[in-house]
mmCIF file of C-alpha atoms in Angstrom:
data_model
loop_
_atom_site.group_PDB
_atom_site.id
_atom_site.type_symbol
_atom_site.label_atom_id
_atom_site.label_comp_id
_atom_site.label_asym_id
_atom_site.label_seq_id
_atom_site.Cartn_x
_atom_site.Cartn_y
_atom_site.Cartn_z
ATOM 1 C CA ASN A 215 15.205 -4.521 162.032
ATOM 2 C CA SER A 216 14.968 -7.251 164.675
ATOM 3 C CA SER A 217 18.611 -7.021 165.780
ATOM 4 C CA THR A 218 18.181 -3.277 166.432
ATOM 5 C CA PHE A 219 15.121 -4.075 168.539
ATOM 6 C CA ASP A 220 17.089 -6.749 170.420
ATOM 7 C CA VAL A 221 19.788 -4.185 171.265
ATOM 8 C CA ARG A 222 17.159 -1.675 172.461
ATOM 9 C CA VAL A 223 15.524 -4.315 174.698
ATOM 10 C CA ARG A 224 18.886 -5.345 176.172
ATOM 11 C CA ARG A 225 19.754 -1.715 176.925
ATOM 12 C CA ALA A 226 16.345 -0.992 178.444
ATOM 13 C CA LEU A 227 16.607 -3.994 180.788
ATOM 14 C CA GLN A 228 20.317 -3.624 181.572
ATOM 15 C CA GLY A 229 21.001 -3.996 185.283
ATOM 16 C CA GLU A 230 17.633 -5.662 185.930
ATOM 17 C CA TYR A 231 17.682 -8.628 183.550
ATOM 18 C CA GLN A 232 20.333 -10.473 181.588
ATOM 19 C CA ILE A 233 18.861 -11.397 178.204
ATOM 20 C CA GLU A 234 20.137 -14.847 177.216
ATOM 21 C CA GLU A 235 18.399 -15.468 173.913
ATOM 22 C CA ARG A 236 15.467 -14.627 171.693
ATOM 23 C CA LEU A 237 12.866 -17.385 171.928
ATOM 24 C CA GLY A 238 10.456 -16.213 169.282
ATOM 25 C CA GLN A 239 8.773 -13.363 167.509
ATOM 26 C CA GLY A 240 5.138 -12.888 166.569
ATOM 27 C CA GLY A 241 3.099 -10.206 164.909
ATOM 28 C CA THR A 242 3.145 -7.813 167.863
ATOM 29 C CA ALA A 243 5.930 -8.870 170.244
ATOM 30 C CA THR A 244 9.221 -10.690 170.764
ATOM 31 C CA VAL A 245 9.870 -13.131 173.620
ATOM 32 C CA TYR A 246 13.267 -13.505 175.279
ATOM 33 C CA ARG A 247 14.754 -15.930 177.785
ATOM 34 C CA ALA A 248 16.347 -13.928 180.609
ATOM 35 C CA ARG A 249 17.596 -14.025 184.194
ATOM 36 C CA PRO A 250 16.772 -11.336 186.745
ATOM 37 C CA ALA A 251 19.771 -9.661 188.390
ATOM 38 C CA ARG A 252 18.200 -10.252 191.832
ATOM 39 C CA ASN A 253 18.082 -14.062 191.526
ATOM 40 C CA ASN A 254 19.049 -16.853 189.177
ATOM 41 C CA ARG A 255 15.561 -17.781 187.966
ATOM 42 C CA ILE A 256 14.845 -18.219 184.295
ATOM 43 C CA VAL A 257 12.092 -15.905 183.073
ATOM 44 C CA ALA A 258 10.443 -15.069 179.778
ATOM 45 C CA ILE A 259 10.233 -11.423 178.796
ATOM 46 C CA LYS A 260 7.739 -10.313 176.187
ATOM 47 C CA ALA A 261 8.623 -6.998 174.585
ATOM 48 C CA ARG A 262 6.806 -5.040 171.910
ATOM 49 C CA PRO A 263 7.989 -2.116 169.829
ATOM 50 C CA ALA A 264 6.316 1.226 170.468
ATOM 51 C CA THR A 265 3.663 1.250 167.752
ATOM 52 C CA GLY A 266 0.170 2.697 167.777
ATOM 53 C CA ASP A 267 -2.309 3.196 170.578
ATOM 54 C CA GLU A 268 -4.484 0.248 169.558
ATOM 55 C CA ALA A 269 -1.594 -2.216 169.746
ATOM 56 C CA ALA A 270 -0.521 -0.784 173.107
ATOM 57 C CA GLN A 271 -4.063 -1.158 174.469
ATOM 58 C CA ARG A 272 -4.214 -4.795 173.309
ATOM 59 C CA PHE A 273 -0.856 -5.482 174.966
ATOM 60 C CA ARG A 274 -1.992 -3.886 178.255
ATOM 61 C CA ARG A 275 -5.198 -5.947 178.120
ATOM 62 C CA GLU A 276 -3.152 -9.110 177.579
ATOM 63 C CA ILE A 277 -1.060 -8.211 180.648
ATOM 64 C CA GLU A 278 -4.178 -7.762 182.791
ATOM 65 C CA ILE A 279 -5.666 -11.056 181.606
ATOM 66 C CA HIS A 280 -2.412 -12.914 182.217
ATOM 67 C CA ARG A 281 -2.149 -11.435 185.740
ATOM 68 C CA SER A 282 -5.554 -12.899 186.602
ATOM 69 C CA LEU A 283 -4.626 -16.458 185.548
ATOM 70 C CA ASN A 284 -3.476 -19.023 188.074
ATOM 71 C CA HIS A 285 -2.833 -22.522 186.771
ATOM 72 C CA PRO A 286 0.102 -24.937 187.128
ATOM 73 C CA HIS A 287 0.502 -25.140 183.321
ATOM 74 C CA ILE A 288 0.581 -21.372 182.766
ATOM 75 C CA ALA A 289 3.719 -19.362 183.530
ATOM 76 C CA ALA A 290 3.318 -17.046 186.505
ATOM 77 C CA PHE A 291 3.169 -13.330 185.771
ATOM 78 C CA ILE A 292 5.872 -11.438 187.677
ATOM 79 C CA ASP A 293 6.180 -7.856 186.426
ATOM 80 C CA SER A 294 5.357 -5.337 183.734
ATOM 81 C CA GLY A 295 6.621 -1.950 182.804
#
């Protein structure tokens, strides 16, 4: 259930990020608009449910690829965890 997942994400990020809205959902992850507690920037948070080692490996690989990108038309990577 997507609303259950939304609640779990909000709880997991409580105190660090204020989730404002769900932007979209794909086959492996959900993206949220949020604001960090430490500043008033708008960020996108991509969260995936805990499913299977293969999916987790793909997600970690995506994180590493995104970290290596630097282009004005690609959102900057800030954090993972």
